[in-house]
Amino acid sequence: MQWRMTKLCINDAGWLQSVEVVESPNFDSRPDNTPVKLVVVHGISLPPGEFGGGHIKQFFCNNLDPQLHPYFESICSMAVSAHCLVERDGNIVQFVSFLDRAWHAGESQWRDETVCNNFSVGIELEGCDDQAYCEAQYVSLASLFAALRSIYPQITDDAITGHSDIAPVRKTDPGPAFDWAKLTGYLRD
Ligand SMILES: [Zn+2]
C-alpha cells in the first residue's frame, strides 16, 4: 500500500480544515509575542497499551469515567490536552486552536528555553512506548508538520521533538517504538 501525505489547511482561527474537532476546555492564551517554533510528539493510550474506545478524547475533555478502569481513577482529575491526536488509522482530531496554549508538555526545556507549552504545538499519537506506531500515523504527523510550517515560519525543519527529549526525567513518550528515521523520510517527501 502506498501512503500519500495529504495537504492540510489551517484557518485564521488556528483550526485545521476537514478534520474531526473535539474542543477541550484545557487551554489558555500563549504569552504575548511568543511565536510557535516547536512541535512536540507524544504517545498516549488509554488504558495503557490498549487502542480505540474514545478514552483519550474523554480524558482531554475532563470526561474520563474513573469507574471504567483502575488507571483512569489515577488520572481523571488531571486537566491536560494536546492540540491534536493522531489515532491508529491516521485520523486526526483537534482539541485546541494552534493560536492557544495546550497543556501537554508540563515542566520542560528545549534548547535554552523552558515551559515548552508557550511556544509549541503538542501532537499525541495513539500508541505506547513499545509497540510500533502505524504507517498512517507517520503520514498524518508529517502532513501536520508541513501544515504548521506553512503558517509558522519559525518552525525550522529540525524543530520536531519527543516529549521525552524536553522532559527526560519525567517522560518516556513517544518511546523507543517511535521511528524517527521513518518520520524524517516522510518529511522529505
Ligand atoms: Zn507526552
PDB file of C-alpha atoms in Angstrom, residues 37-137:
ATOM      1  CA  LYS A  37       8.561  27.303  16.826  1.00  0.00           C
ATOM      2  CA  LEU A  38       8.430  23.704  18.022  1.00  0.00           C
ATOM      3  CA  VAL A  39       6.305  20.580  17.513  1.00  0.00           C
ATOM      4  CA  VAL A  40       6.274  18.075  20.379  1.00  0.00           C
ATOM      5  CA  VAL A  41       5.398  14.453  19.629  1.00  0.00           C
ATOM      6  CA  HIS A  42       3.708  12.420  22.359  1.00  0.00           C
ATOM      7  CA  GLY A  43       2.359   8.917  22.711  1.00  0.00           C
ATOM      8  CA  ILE A  44      -0.757   8.028  24.693  1.00  0.00           C
ATOM      9  CA  SER A  45      -3.060   5.047  25.057  1.00  0.00           C
ATOM     10  CA  LEU A  46      -5.945   4.627  27.489  1.00  0.00           C
ATOM     11  CA  PRO A  47      -5.878   2.275  29.218  1.00  0.00           C
ATOM     12  CA  PRO A  48      -2.112   1.916  28.646  1.00  0.00           C
ATOM     13  CA  GLY A  49      -1.406  -0.489  25.809  1.00  0.00           C
ATOM     14  CA  GLU A  50      -4.998  -0.534  24.528  1.00  0.00           C
ATOM     15  CA  PHE A  51      -6.210   1.315  21.477  1.00  0.00           C
ATOM     16  CA  GLY A  52      -9.620   2.617  20.449  1.00  0.00           C
ATOM     17  CA  GLY A  53     -12.517   3.218  22.807  1.00  0.00           C
ATOM     18  CA  GLY A  54     -12.523   7.011  22.720  1.00  0.00           C
ATOM     19  CA  HIS A  55     -10.981   7.410  26.169  1.00  0.00           C
ATOM     20  CA  ILE A  56      -8.278   9.842  25.048  1.00  0.00           C
ATOM     21  CA  LYS A  57     -10.910  12.278  23.796  1.00  0.00           C
ATOM     22  CA  GLN A  58     -12.783  11.924  27.081  1.00  0.00           C
ATOM     23  CA  PHE A  59      -9.565  12.480  29.039  1.00  0.00           C
ATOM     24  CA  PHE A  60      -8.758  15.720  27.210  1.00  0.00           C
ATOM     25  CA  CYS A  61     -12.321  16.952  27.819  1.00  0.00           C
ATOM     26  CA  ASN A  62     -12.313  16.083  31.545  1.00  0.00           C
ATOM     27  CA  ASN A  63     -14.948  13.417  30.931  1.00  0.00           C
ATOM     28  CA  LEU A  64     -12.988  10.258  31.680  1.00  0.00           C
ATOM     29  CA  ASP A  65     -15.061   7.858  33.795  1.00  0.00           C
ATOM     30  CA  PRO A  66     -12.934   6.683  36.766  1.00  0.00           C
ATOM     31  CA  GLN A  67     -15.172   3.610  37.172  1.00  0.00           C
ATOM     32  CA  LEU A  68     -14.140   2.142  33.832  1.00  0.00           C
ATOM     33  CA  HIS A  69     -10.554   1.207  34.693  1.00  0.00           C
ATOM     34  CA  PRO A  70      -8.309   1.452  37.778  1.00  0.00           C
ATOM     35  CA  TYR A  71      -5.804   3.520  35.811  1.00  0.00           C
ATOM     36  CA  PHE A  72      -8.482   6.075  34.949  1.00  0.00           C
ATOM     37  CA  GLU A  73      -9.011   6.722  38.653  1.00  0.00           C
ATOM     38  CA  SER A  74      -5.434   7.956  38.967  1.00  0.00           C
ATOM     39  CA  ILE A  75      -5.607  10.390  36.056  1.00  0.00           C
ATOM     40  CA  CYS A  76      -9.222  11.500  35.727  1.00  0.00           C
ATOM     41  CA  SER A  77      -8.746  14.681  37.770  1.00  0.00           C
ATOM     42  CA  MET A  78      -5.843  15.930  35.631  1.00  0.00           C
ATOM     43  CA  ALA A  79      -6.626  18.838  33.307  1.00  0.00           C
ATOM     44  CA  VAL A  80      -4.469  18.257  30.235  1.00  0.00           C
ATOM     45  CA  SER A  81      -4.765  18.479  26.482  1.00  0.00           C
ATOM     46  CA  ALA A  82      -2.877  18.444  23.228  1.00  0.00           C
ATOM     47  CA  HIS A  83      -3.573  20.380  20.083  1.00  0.00           C
ATOM     48  CA  CYS A  84      -4.111  17.193  18.088  1.00  0.00           C
ATOM     49  CA  LEU A  85      -4.436  13.444  18.438  1.00  0.00           C
ATOM     50  CA  VAL A  86      -3.495  11.082  15.617  1.00  0.00           C
ATOM     51  CA  GLU A  87      -5.400   7.830  16.031  1.00  0.00           C
ATOM     52  CA  ARG A  88      -4.111   4.422  14.914  1.00  0.00           C
ATOM     53  CA  ASP A  89      -5.727   4.715  11.482  1.00  0.00           C
ATOM     54  CA  GLY A  90      -4.219   8.175  10.922  1.00  0.00           C
ATOM     55  CA  ASN A  91      -7.431  10.050  11.763  1.00  0.00           C
ATOM     56  CA  ILE A  92      -6.625  13.499  13.149  1.00  0.00           C
ATOM     57  CA  VAL A  93      -8.650  15.039  15.975  1.00  0.00           C
ATOM     58  CA  GLN A  94      -8.037  18.662  17.010  1.00  0.00           C
ATOM     59  CA  PHE A  95      -8.778  19.768  20.579  1.00  0.00           C
ATOM     60  CA  VAL A  96      -7.196  23.221  20.907  1.00  0.00           C
ATOM     61  CA  SER A  97      -6.586  26.017  18.386  1.00  0.00           C
ATOM     62  CA  PHE A  98      -2.939  26.357  17.423  1.00  0.00           C
ATOM     63  CA  LEU A  99      -3.241  30.016  18.421  1.00  0.00           C
ATOM     64  CA  ASP A 100      -3.796  28.924  22.022  1.00  0.00           C
ATOM     65  CA  ARG A 101      -1.616  27.113  24.512  1.00  0.00           C
ATOM     66  CA  ALA A 102      -2.485  23.458  25.043  1.00  0.00           C
ATOM     67  CA  TRP A 103      -1.401  21.753  28.249  1.00  0.00           C
ATOM     68  CA  HIS A 104       0.739  18.877  27.030  1.00  0.00           C
ATOM     69  CA  ALA A 105       4.404  19.327  27.891  1.00  0.00           C
ATOM     70  CA  GLY A 106       4.495  20.196  31.607  1.00  0.00           C
ATOM     71  CA  GLU A 107       7.841  21.137  33.075  1.00  0.00           C
ATOM     72  CA  SER A 108      10.141  21.043  30.077  1.00  0.00           C
ATOM     73  CA  GLN A 109      13.087  22.561  28.263  1.00  0.00           C
ATOM     74  CA  TRP A 110      14.005  22.802  24.562  1.00  0.00           C
ATOM     75  CA  ARG A 111      17.452  24.166  23.813  1.00  0.00           C
ATOM     76  CA  ASP A 112      17.777  27.132  26.182  1.00  0.00           C
ATOM     77  CA  GLU A 113      14.066  27.759  26.759  1.00  0.00           C
ATOM     78  CA  THR A 114      11.796  26.320  29.418  1.00  0.00           C
ATOM     79  CA  VAL A 115       7.981  25.958  29.555  1.00  0.00           C
ATOM     80  CA  CYS A 116       7.627  24.491  26.088  1.00  0.00           C
ATOM     81  CA  ASN A 117       3.834  24.801  26.106  1.00  0.00           C
ATOM     82  CA  ASN A 118       4.328  28.523  25.498  1.00  0.00           C
ATOM     83  CA  PHE A 119       5.894  28.105  22.068  1.00  0.00           C
ATOM     84  CA  SER A 120       4.999  24.619  20.901  1.00  0.00           C
ATOM     85  CA  VAL A 121       2.269  22.575  19.284  1.00  0.00           C
ATOM     86  CA  GLY A 122       1.588  19.256  21.004  1.00  0.00           C
ATOM     87  CA  ILE A 123       0.593  16.244  18.948  1.00  0.00           C
ATOM     88  CA  GLU A 124      -0.388  12.985  20.595  1.00  0.00           C
ATOM     89  CA  LEU A 125      -0.059   9.739  18.692  1.00  0.00           C
ATOM     90  CA  GLU A 126      -2.289   6.954  19.942  1.00  0.00           C
ATOM     91  CA  GLY A 127       0.309   4.406  20.922  1.00  0.00           C
ATOM     92  CA  CYS A 128       2.733   3.273  23.562  1.00  0.00           C
ATOM     93  CA  ASP A 129       6.479   3.140  24.024  1.00  0.00           C
ATOM     94  CA  ASP A 130       6.999  -0.480  22.971  1.00  0.00           C
ATOM     95  CA  GLN A 131       4.511  -1.132  20.158  1.00  0.00           C
ATOM     96  CA  ALA A 132       5.210   0.014  16.621  1.00  0.00           C
ATOM     97  CA  TYR A 133       3.268   3.081  15.548  1.00  0.00           C
ATOM     98  CA  CYS A 134       1.210   2.733  12.365  1.00  0.00           C
ATOM     99  CA  GLU A 135       2.321   3.895   8.946  1.00  0.00           C
ATOM    100  CA  ALA A 136      -0.810   6.039   8.659  1.00  0.00           C
ATOM    101  CA  GLN A 137       0.207   7.877  11.834  1.00  0.00           C
TER     102      GLN A 137
END
